[in-house]
């Protein structure tokens, strides 16, 4: 076997408050996050939304210590994975490729080339596939690979998702069991899975497997847990004016409280590190909603971070990928269809070619004004 590398993919997060606006710009400039009818609109709209959103987002990062812990945790996961692989007889170089902040995917690729890696496993740190996360990173890598003959010499393979890996499910079940054992009535507490949402159009129009994989994942974790508790799955962190996957976490919490549920054990499932949506959104915002609604215990299951069972699972996933038939980026990216950010009028007057061009331009302009109105009218861009 040649020199082995493992490229861990993740979202990235602002290390400090000044990074928040440029991080948000990078995120919204990604067409896999906001899909627009014209690529020309992407940069101005990303600038507009990141500028409007930065203050609120900075306030949230301030509440969790002034920046995202994502880089630190992902680096620790990388180190733990390296020693776990070593114990299993595989010497590997580990690289972190973040999509929207340092260390960027491009930086990782440059290092992979300098280290003359010959065999590479690309492992997203998202258990479930979404066009907006793993899909976006694979699309970027596909573009980088196509233009670089040196990279094309590397024997690489990708792991599109691993939500059904037995070791990962066991790690999640163990973490849940530990929390359940600490509540007043361990067999009656509700297990409440909160997944990061995506717009419904991703699933219905673009064929994103995300919802199916999230639902299957929650079910498989409950099977591993093998306890009598009821469970519920809901979606958090919606952004902007379109419909996102339901039920929404805040509403689902209130509904359970109204049904008389007193104890919730909340499990974040779409992400394997602590980050702003666990530390701020769940621990602060949803906790307040729950307490207000009459929930007496609001326990939160920690993200797997460097949990040994979890890291062992990652090592097994890497080793399995080395032995399985190779999978390429382009095989696994979802077909790009245009989904709507906001329902638009259909413009069908095209009697002449120039009228059609103008129809298009007017539609874009109307669309931008509409977006601005919605966002400015709301005053904030989330929830
Ligand atoms: C599997 C996890 C995630 C999915 C799916 C996802 C989709 C998605 N996200 C946004 C918009 C934002 N995401 C933001 C932060 C953020 N997102 C994820 C994970 C998923 N996103 C994580 C782990 C983080 C936090 C990183 C950190 O700093 O710790 C943000 C910025 C934070 C904020 O201002 O609230 C935005 C905005 C969309 C639109 C989307 C699907 C289309
Ligand atoms: Fe997100
Ligand atoms: Fe939030």
GROMACS .gro file of C-alpha atoms and ligand atoms in nm:
model
  427
    1UNK     CA    1   0.000   0.000   0.000
    2UNK     CA    2   0.125   0.349  -0.086
    3UNK     CA    3   0.133   0.654   0.138
    4UNK     CA    4  -0.214   0.668   0.294
    5UNK     CA    5  -0.416   0.982   0.362
    6UNK     CA    6  -0.759   1.036   0.517
    7UNK     CA    7  -0.934   1.360   0.428
    8UNK     CA    8  -1.197   1.452   0.688
    9UNK     CA    9  -1.458   1.692   0.551
   10UNK     CA   10  -1.652   1.932   0.765
   11UNK     CA   11  -1.837   2.260   0.752
   12UNK     CA   12  -1.597   2.486   0.942
   13UNK     CA   13  -1.692   2.763   1.177
   14UNK     CA   14  -1.570   3.112   1.270
   15UNK     CA   15  -1.278   3.092   1.516
   16UNK     CA   16  -1.346   3.445   1.646
   17UNK     CA   17  -1.615   3.713   1.617
   18UNK     CA   18  -1.445   3.900   1.328
   19UNK     CA   19  -1.461   3.578   1.125
   20UNK     CA   20  -1.840   3.553   1.147
   21UNK     CA   21  -1.930   3.779   0.852
   22UNK     CA   22  -1.676   3.637   0.603
   23UNK     CA   23  -1.768   3.283   0.716
   24UNK     CA   24  -2.135   3.358   0.650
   25UNK     CA   25  -2.044   3.508   0.313
   26UNK     CA   26  -1.864   3.186   0.214
   27UNK     CA   27  -2.163   2.982   0.326
   28UNK     CA   28  -2.425   3.182   0.139
   29UNK     CA   29  -2.204   3.212  -0.171
   30UNK     CA   30  -2.238   2.834  -0.209
   31UNK     CA   31  -2.512   2.745  -0.459
   32UNK     CA   32  -2.569   2.419  -0.267
   33UNK     CA   33  -2.685   2.630   0.031
   34UNK     CA   34  -2.890   2.890  -0.154
   35UNK     CA   35  -3.004   2.805  -0.502
   36UNK     CA   36  -3.080   3.096  -0.727
   37UNK     CA   37  -3.211   3.115  -1.083
   38UNK     CA   38  -2.892   3.291  -1.196
   39UNK     CA   39  -2.530   3.243  -1.080
   40UNK     CA   40  -2.480   3.619  -1.126
   41UNK     CA   41  -2.700   3.683  -0.824
   42UNK     CA   42  -2.505   3.455  -0.591
   43UNK     CA   43  -2.225   3.693  -0.484
   44UNK     CA   44  -2.440   4.006  -0.428
   45UNK     CA   45  -2.702   3.807  -0.240
   46UNK     CA   46  -2.437   3.631  -0.027
   47UNK     CA   47  -2.292   3.973   0.058
   48UNK     CA   48  -2.638   4.107   0.147
   49UNK     CA   49  -2.749   3.815   0.363
   50UNK     CA   50  -2.414   3.777   0.541
   51UNK     CA   51  -2.413   4.150   0.620
   52UNK     CA   52  -2.771   4.143   0.749
   53UNK     CA   53  -2.720   3.827   0.950
   54UNK     CA   54  -2.374   3.891   1.095
   55UNK     CA   55  -2.482   4.082   1.409
   56UNK     CA   56  -2.737   3.825   1.527
   57UNK     CA   57  -2.500   3.541   1.449
   58UNK     CA   58  -2.212   3.714   1.634
   59UNK     CA   59  -2.434   3.752   1.940
   60UNK     CA   60  -2.490   3.377   1.938
   61UNK     CA   61  -2.118   3.301   1.898
   62UNK     CA   62  -2.050   3.545   2.185
   63UNK     CA   63  -2.274   3.332   2.408
   64UNK     CA   64  -2.060   3.024   2.342
   65UNK     CA   65  -1.728   3.192   2.413
   66UNK     CA   66  -1.670   3.407   2.103
   67UNK     CA   67  -1.620   3.147   1.831
   68UNK     CA   68  -1.696   2.798   1.704
   69UNK     CA   69  -1.526   2.503   1.878
   70UNK     CA   70  -1.545   2.308   1.552
   71UNK     CA   71  -1.182   2.337   1.443
   72UNK     CA   72  -1.044   2.235   1.782
   73UNK     CA   73  -1.279   1.935   1.810
   74UNK     CA   74  -1.225   1.821   1.451
   75UNK     CA   75  -0.846   1.838   1.501
   76UNK     CA   76  -0.880   1.626   1.815
   77UNK     CA   77  -1.097   1.377   1.624
   78UNK     CA   78  -0.830   1.362   1.352
   79UNK     CA   79  -0.554   1.287   1.602
   80UNK     CA   80  -0.762   1.022   1.779
   81UNK     CA   81  -0.845   0.862   1.444
   82UNK     CA   82  -0.477   0.855   1.346
   83UNK     CA   83  -0.378   0.665   1.659
   84UNK     CA   84  -0.675   0.430   1.629
   85UNK     CA   85  -0.576   0.350   1.269
   86UNK     CA   86  -0.217   0.301   1.382
   87UNK     CA   87  -0.332   0.047   1.642
   88UNK     CA   88  -0.510  -0.137   1.364
   89UNK     CA   89  -0.192  -0.145   1.155
   90UNK     CA   90  -0.254   0.151   0.922
   91UNK     CA   91  -0.014   0.448   0.916
   92UNK     CA   92  -0.223   0.738   0.785
   93UNK     CA   93  -0.181   1.112   0.741
   94UNK     CA   94  -0.502   1.290   0.848
   95UNK     CA   95  -0.617   1.611   0.675
   96UNK     CA   96  -0.905   1.845   0.762
   97UNK     CA   97  -1.090   2.007   0.474
   98UNK     CA   98  -1.350   2.260   0.588
   99UNK     CA   99  -1.602   2.393   0.340
  100UNK     CA  100  -1.650   2.751   0.464
  101UNK     CA  101  -1.360   2.836   0.698
  102UNK     CA  102  -1.002   2.746   0.786
  103UNK     CA  103  -0.846   2.502   0.726
  104UNK     CA  104  -1.021   2.518   0.386
  105UNK     CA  105  -1.056   2.210   0.165
  106UNK     CA  106  -0.817   2.373  -0.084
  107UNK     CA  107  -0.549   2.403   0.189
  108UNK     CA  108  -0.587   2.033   0.273
  109UNK     CA  109  -0.551   1.937  -0.094
  110UNK     CA  110  -0.231   2.145  -0.128
  111UNK     CA  111  -0.086   1.961   0.174
  112UNK     CA  112  -0.195   1.621   0.036
  113UNK     CA  113   0.003   1.702  -0.280
  114UNK     CA  114   0.309   1.816  -0.083
  115UNK     CA  115   0.298   1.494   0.120
  116UNK     CA  116   0.279   1.289  -0.201
  117UNK     CA  117  -0.018   1.085  -0.080
  118UNK     CA  118  -0.083   0.786  -0.306
  119UNK     CA  119  -0.402   0.646  -0.158
  120UNK     CA  120  -0.678   0.862  -0.008
  121UNK     CA  121  -1.003   0.798   0.177
  122UNK     CA  122  -1.241   1.095   0.174
  123UNK     CA  123  -1.459   1.080   0.484
  124UNK     CA  124  -1.722   1.348   0.552
  125UNK     CA  125  -1.789   1.404   0.923
  126UNK     CA  126  -2.161   1.407   0.847
  127UNK     CA  127  -2.320   1.066   0.916
  128UNK     CA  128  -2.606   1.137   0.673
  129UNK     CA  129  -2.567   1.263   0.316
  130UNK     CA  130  -2.715   1.601   0.222
  131UNK     CA  131  -2.666   1.796  -0.098
  132UNK     CA  132  -2.601   2.099   0.127
  133UNK     CA  133  -2.315   1.940   0.323
  134UNK     CA  134  -2.134   1.630   0.190
  135UNK     CA  135  -2.271   1.699  -0.160
  136UNK     CA  136  -2.129   2.051  -0.159
  137UNK     CA  137  -1.783   1.932  -0.050
  138UNK     CA  138  -1.780   1.649  -0.307
  139UNK     CA  139  -1.880   1.891  -0.582
  140UNK     CA  140  -1.594   2.122  -0.487
  141UNK     CA  141  -1.347   1.831  -0.479
  142UNK     CA  142  -1.475   1.704  -0.814
  143UNK     CA  143  -1.400   2.045  -0.967
  144UNK     CA  144  -1.051   2.058  -0.810
  145UNK     CA  145  -0.970   1.701  -0.927
  146UNK     CA  146  -1.082   1.762  -1.285
  147UNK     CA  147  -0.833   2.045  -1.331
  148UNK     CA  148  -0.531   1.881  -1.167
  149UNK     CA  149  -0.348   1.588  -1.335
  150UNK     CA  150  -0.129   1.542  -1.027
  151UNK     CA  151  -0.435   1.469  -0.811
  152UNK     CA  152  -0.571   1.232  -1.072
  153UNK     CA  153  -0.279   0.998  -0.999
  154UNK     CA  154  -0.405   0.943  -0.641
  155UNK     CA  155  -0.612   0.628  -0.586
  156UNK     CA  156  -0.901   0.778  -0.393
  157UNK     CA  157  -1.238   0.665  -0.266
  158UNK     CA  158  -1.523   0.844  -0.091
  159UNK     CA  159  -1.764   0.745   0.185
  160UNK     CA  160  -2.090   0.922   0.096
  161UNK     CA  161  -2.261   0.846   0.430
  162UNK     CA  162  -2.227   0.610   0.727
  163UNK     CA  163  -2.541   0.669   0.937
  164UNK     CA  164  -2.599   0.292   0.958
  165UNK     CA  165  -2.249   0.196   1.077
  166UNK     CA  166  -2.288  -0.034   1.376
  167UNK     CA  167  -2.007   0.122   1.584
  168UNK     CA  168  -2.143   0.473   1.532
  169UNK     CA  169  -2.493   0.358   1.631
  170UNK     CA  170  -2.346   0.191   1.941
  171UNK     CA  171  -2.159   0.508   2.037
  172UNK     CA  172  -2.481   0.710   2.007
  173UNK     CA  173  -2.681   0.450   2.203
  174UNK     CA  174  -2.419   0.451   2.483
  175UNK     CA  175  -2.423   0.830   2.506
  176UNK     CA  176  -2.805   0.831   2.523
  177UNK     CA  177  -2.815   0.552   2.783
  178UNK     CA  178  -2.577   0.749   3.009
  179UNK     CA  179  -2.810   1.052   3.001
  180UNK     CA  180  -3.124   0.842   3.046
  181UNK     CA  181  -2.977   0.684   3.358
  182UNK     CA  182  -2.941   1.028   3.514
  183UNK     CA  183  -3.303   1.148   3.479
  184UNK     CA  184  -3.580   1.091   3.739
  185UNK     CA  185  -3.768   0.824   3.543
  186UNK     CA  186  -3.523   0.664   3.300
  187UNK     CA  187  -3.781   0.439   3.135
  188UNK     CA  188  -4.037   0.717   3.081
  189UNK     CA  189  -3.823   1.004   2.955
  190UNK     CA  190  -3.879   1.091   2.589
  191UNK     CA  191  -3.579   1.050   2.358
  192UNK     CA  192  -3.593   1.360   2.137
  193UNK     CA  193  -3.374   1.358   1.824
  194UNK     CA  194  -3.305   1.704   1.683
  195UNK     CA  195  -3.155   1.704   1.334
  196UNK     CA  196  -3.034   2.007   1.140
  197UNK     CA  197  -3.308   2.092   0.889
  198UNK     CA  198  -3.290   2.153   0.515
  199UNK     CA  199  -3.548   2.321   0.289
  200UNK     CA  200  -3.824   2.079   0.179
  201UNK     CA  201  -3.739   2.155  -0.185
  202UNK     CA  202  -3.403   1.981  -0.141
  203UNK     CA  203  -3.586   1.656  -0.071
  204UNK     CA  204  -3.882   1.693  -0.303
  205UNK     CA  205  -3.726   1.862  -0.604
  206UNK     CA  206  -3.354   1.783  -0.586
  207UNK     CA  207  -3.380   1.426  -0.453
  208UNK     CA  208  -3.169   1.480  -0.139
  209UNK     CA  209  -3.162   1.147   0.056
  210UNK     CA  210  -3.105   1.343   0.380
  211UNK     CA  211  -3.451   1.303   0.536
  212UNK     CA  212  -3.463   0.928   0.466
  213UNK     CA  213  -3.116   0.878   0.614
  214UNK     CA  214  -3.197   1.088   0.922
  215UNK     CA  215  -3.520   0.893   0.984
  216UNK     CA  216  -3.347   0.558   0.936
  217UNK     CA  217  -3.061   0.669   1.162
  218UNK     CA  218  -3.292   0.765   1.452
  219UNK     CA  219  -3.474   0.431   1.418
  220UNK     CA  220  -3.146   0.232   1.414
  221UNK     CA  221  -3.011   0.417   1.719
  222UNK     CA  222  -3.333   0.332   1.908
  223UNK     CA  223  -3.292  -0.034   1.810
  224UNK     CA  224  -2.934  -0.033   1.945
  225UNK     CA  225  -3.048   0.144   2.261
  226UNK     CA  226  -3.301  -0.132   2.316
  227UNK     CA  227  -3.498   0.047   2.587
  228UNK     CA  228  -3.873   0.100   2.622
  229UNK     CA  229  -3.861   0.481   2.579
  230UNK     CA  230  -4.074   0.660   2.320
  231UNK     CA  231  -3.892   0.882   2.074
  232UNK     CA  232  -3.955   1.178   1.848
  233UNK     CA  233  -3.756   1.325   1.559
  234UNK     CA  234  -3.769   1.698   1.474
  235UNK     CA  235  -3.566   1.949   1.270
  236UNK     CA  236  -3.391   2.263   1.394
  237UNK     CA  237  -3.203   2.571   1.266
  238UNK     CA  238  -3.418   2.681   0.976
  239UNK     CA  239  -3.300   2.990   0.788
  240UNK     CA  240  -3.490   3.226   0.556
  241UNK     CA  241  -3.844   3.237   0.422
  242UNK     CA  242  -3.898   2.893   0.263
  243UNK     CA  243  -4.051   2.580   0.413
  244UNK     CA  244  -3.801   2.351   0.591
  245UNK     CA  245  -3.840   1.991   0.702
  246UNK     CA  246  -4.099   1.945   0.975
  247UNK     CA  247  -4.181   1.899   1.257
  248UNK     CA  248  -3.979   2.197   1.377
  249UNK     CA  249  -3.793   2.131   1.702
  250UNK     CA  250  -3.945   2.422   1.898
  251UNK     CA  251  -4.302   2.329   1.805
  252UNK     CA  252  -4.245   1.957   1.870
  253UNK     CA  253  -4.111   2.034   2.220
  254UNK     CA  254  -4.422   2.241   2.298
  255UNK     CA  255  -4.650   1.965   2.166
  256UNK     CA  256  -4.485   1.699   2.383
  257UNK     CA  257  -4.512   1.927   2.686
  258UNK     CA  258  -4.881   1.979   2.610
  259UNK     CA  259  -4.924   1.600   2.602
  260UNK     CA  260  -4.788   1.586   2.957
  261UNK     CA  261  -4.429   1.474   2.884
  262UNK     CA  262  -4.207   1.591   3.172
  263UNK     CA  263  -3.858   1.464   3.081
  264UNK     CA  264  -3.675   1.506   2.752
  265UNK     CA  265  -3.337   1.364   2.658
  266UNK     CA  266  -3.233   1.564   2.353
  267UNK     CA  267  -3.002   1.400   2.096
  268UNK     CA  268  -2.835   1.604   1.819
  269UNK     CA  269  -2.797   1.361   1.526
  270UNK     CA  270  -2.680   1.533   1.210
  271UNK     CA  271  -2.344   1.642   1.339
  272UNK     CA  272  -2.070   1.467   1.538
  273UNK     CA  273  -1.912   1.765   1.717
  274UNK     CA  274  -2.040   2.025   1.956
  275UNK     CA  275  -2.109   2.347   1.767
  276UNK     CA  276  -2.322   2.658   1.780
  277UNK     CA  277  -2.648   2.472   1.715
  278UNK     CA  278  -2.595   2.237   2.011
  279UNK     CA  279  -2.430   2.480   2.254
  280UNK     CA  280  -2.647   2.782   2.184
  281UNK     CA  281  -2.961   2.672   2.003
  282UNK     CA  282  -3.038   2.351   2.194
  283UNK     CA  283  -2.876   2.427   2.529
  284UNK     CA  284  -3.005   2.783   2.554
  285UNK     CA  285  -3.295   2.857   2.315
  286UNK     CA  286  -3.477   2.521   2.317
  287UNK     CA  287  -3.412   2.469   2.687
  288UNK     CA  288  -3.591   2.796   2.759
  289UNK     CA  289  -3.884   2.699   2.535
  290UNK     CA  290  -3.906   2.358   2.707
  291UNK     CA  291  -3.896   2.499   3.058
  292UNK     CA  292  -4.156   2.759   2.967
  293UNK     CA  293  -4.379   2.482   2.830
  294UNK     CA  294  -4.358   2.282   3.154
  295UNK     CA  295  -4.083   2.028   3.076
  296UNK     CA  296  -3.910   1.951   3.406
  297UNK     CA  297  -3.596   1.776   3.284
  298UNK     CA  298  -3.421   1.889   2.967
  299UNK     CA  299  -3.110   1.672   2.942
  300UNK     CA  300  -2.886   1.694   2.639
  301UNK     CA  301  -2.682   1.406   2.501
  302UNK     CA  302  -2.330   1.527   2.413
  303UNK     CA  303  -2.211   1.509   2.052
  304UNK     CA  304  -1.974   1.211   2.003
  305UNK     CA  305  -1.663   1.437   1.969
  306UNK     CA  306  -1.371   1.205   2.060
  307UNK     CA  307  -1.575   0.932   2.230
  308UNK     CA  308  -1.356   0.617   2.197
  309UNK     CA  309  -1.636   0.394   2.058
  310UNK     CA  310  -1.710   0.663   1.800
  311UNK     CA  311  -1.345   0.706   1.696
  312UNK     CA  312  -1.313   0.329   1.664
  313UNK     CA  313  -1.617   0.337   1.434
  314UNK     CA  314  -1.450   0.604   1.218
  315UNK     CA  315  -1.137   0.387   1.193
  316UNK     CA  316  -1.349   0.086   1.088
  317UNK     CA  317  -1.524   0.299   0.824
  318UNK     CA  318  -1.185   0.405   0.680
  319UNK     CA  319  -1.053   0.048   0.672
  320UNK     CA  320  -1.372  -0.080   0.508
  321UNK     CA  321  -1.347   0.194   0.244
  322UNK     CA  322  -0.990   0.083   0.165
  323UNK     CA  323  -1.111  -0.271   0.095
  324UNK     CA  324  -1.438  -0.189  -0.085
  325UNK     CA  325  -1.460  -0.102  -0.456
  326UNK     CA  326  -1.356   0.261  -0.514
  327UNK     CA  327  -1.626   0.531  -0.535
  328UNK     CA  328  -1.568   0.862  -0.712
  329UNK     CA  329  -1.700   1.211  -0.631
  330UNK     CA  330  -1.906   1.233  -0.948
  331UNK     CA  331  -2.075   0.896  -0.881
  332UNK     CA  332  -2.213   1.022  -0.554
  333UNK     CA  333  -2.313   1.384  -0.611
  334UNK     CA  334  -2.683   1.434  -0.657
  335UNK     CA  335  -2.808   1.568  -0.991
  336UNK     CA  336  -2.833   1.945  -0.968
  337UNK     CA  337  -3.182   2.063  -1.036
  338UNK     CA  338  -3.288   2.420  -0.973
  339UNK     CA  339  -3.489   2.442  -0.658
  340UNK     CA  340  -3.673   2.752  -0.559
  341UNK     CA  341  -3.565   2.974  -0.276
  342UNK     CA  342  -3.899   3.149  -0.293
  343UNK     CA  343  -4.205   3.062  -0.506
  344UNK     CA  344  -4.180   3.268  -0.819
  345UNK     CA  345  -4.434   3.377  -1.078
  346UNK     CA  346  -4.404   3.195  -1.407
  347UNK     CA  347  -4.309   3.438  -1.680
  348UNK     CA  348  -4.435   3.303  -2.007
  349UNK     CA  349  -4.486   3.595  -2.236
  350UNK     CA  350  -4.184   3.523  -2.453
  351UNK     CA  351  -4.324   3.648  -2.786
  352UNK     CA  352  -3.986   3.769  -2.908
  353UNK     CA  353  -3.634   3.685  -2.800
  354UNK     CA  354  -3.562   4.027  -2.652
  355UNK     CA  355  -3.891   4.022  -2.461
  356UNK     CA  356  -3.784   3.694  -2.311
  357UNK     CA  357  -3.451   3.839  -2.202
  358UNK     CA  358  -3.629   4.134  -2.041
  359UNK     CA  359  -3.884   3.909  -1.878
  360UNK     CA  360  -3.596   3.724  -1.720
  361UNK     CA  361  -3.426   4.041  -1.600
  362UNK     CA  362  -3.748   4.181  -1.454
  363UNK     CA  363  -3.819   3.851  -1.285
  364UNK     CA  364  -3.473   3.857  -1.126
  365UNK     CA  365  -3.519   4.214  -1.008
  366UNK     CA  366  -3.864   4.139  -0.863
  367UNK     CA  367  -3.725   3.830  -0.701
  368UNK     CA  368  -3.440   4.022  -0.536
  369UNK     CA  369  -3.673   4.295  -0.408
  370UNK     CA  370  -3.908   4.030  -0.273
  371UNK     CA  371  -3.625   3.860  -0.090
  372UNK     CA  372  -3.501   4.188   0.053
  373UNK     CA  373  -3.849   4.276   0.173
  374UNK     CA  374  -3.898   3.943   0.340
  375UNK     CA  375  -3.565   3.949   0.512
  376UNK     CA  376  -3.568   4.315   0.610
  377UNK     CA  377  -3.931   4.285   0.721
  378UNK     CA  378  -3.840   4.005   0.956
  379UNK     CA  379  -3.543   4.195   1.094
  380UNK     CA  380  -3.354   3.871   1.149
  381UNK     CA  381  -3.289   3.576   0.932
  382UNK     CA  382  -3.354   3.281   1.149
  383UNK     CA  383  -3.639   3.098   1.323
  384LIG     C1  384  -2.576   1.811   0.874
  384LIG     C2  385  -2.567   1.930   0.921
  384LIG     C3  386  -2.603   2.052   0.849
  384LIG     C4  387  -2.692   2.073   0.743
  384LIG     C5  388  -2.778   1.973   0.668
  384LIG     C6  389  -2.688   2.213   0.714
  384LIG     C7  390  -2.763   2.279   0.616
  384LIG     C8  391  -2.779   2.417   0.607
  384LIG     N1  392  -2.722   2.514   0.690
  384LIG     C9  393  -2.763   2.640   0.651
  384LIG    C10  394  -2.728   2.763   0.709
  384LIG    C11  395  -2.636   2.784   0.815
  384LIG     N2  396  -2.565   2.685   0.879
  384LIG    C12  397  -2.487   2.744   0.975
  384LIG    C13  398  -2.402   2.681   1.064
  384LIG    C14  399  -2.390   2.544   1.074
  384LIG     N3  400  -2.453   2.446   0.996
  384LIG    C15  401  -2.415   2.322   1.038
  384LIG    C16  402  -2.456   2.198   0.989
  384LIG    C17  403  -2.547   2.179   0.884
  384LIG     N4  404  -2.598   2.272   0.800
  384LIG    C18  405  -2.324   2.343   1.148
  384LIG    C19  406  -2.257   2.233   1.222
  384LIG    C20  407  -2.309   2.479   1.170
  384LIG    C21  408  -2.229   2.550   1.278
  384LIG    C22  409  -2.084   2.563   1.259
  384LIG    C23  410  -2.025   2.630   1.381
  384LIG     O1  411  -1.988   2.747   1.371
  384LIG     O2  412  -2.016   2.570   1.489
  384LIG    C24  413  -2.502   2.885   0.970
  384LIG    C25  414  -2.424   2.986   1.053
  384LIG    C26  415  -2.459   2.993   1.195
  384LIG    C27  416  -2.573   3.086   1.217
  384LIG     O3  417  -2.563   3.204   1.177
  384LIG     O4  418  -2.678   3.040   1.264
  384LIG    C28  419  -2.596   2.910   0.872
  384LIG    C29  420  -2.648   3.044   0.831
  384LIG    C30  421  -2.849   2.620   0.539
  384LIG    C31  422  -2.916   2.734   0.465
  384LIG    C32  423  -2.857   2.482   0.512
  384LIG    C33  424  -2.929   2.408   0.406
  384LIG    C34  425  -2.966   2.453   0.292
  385LIG    FE1  426  -2.607   2.481   0.860
  386LIG    FE1  427  -2.990   2.907   1.575
   0.00000   0.00000   0.00000
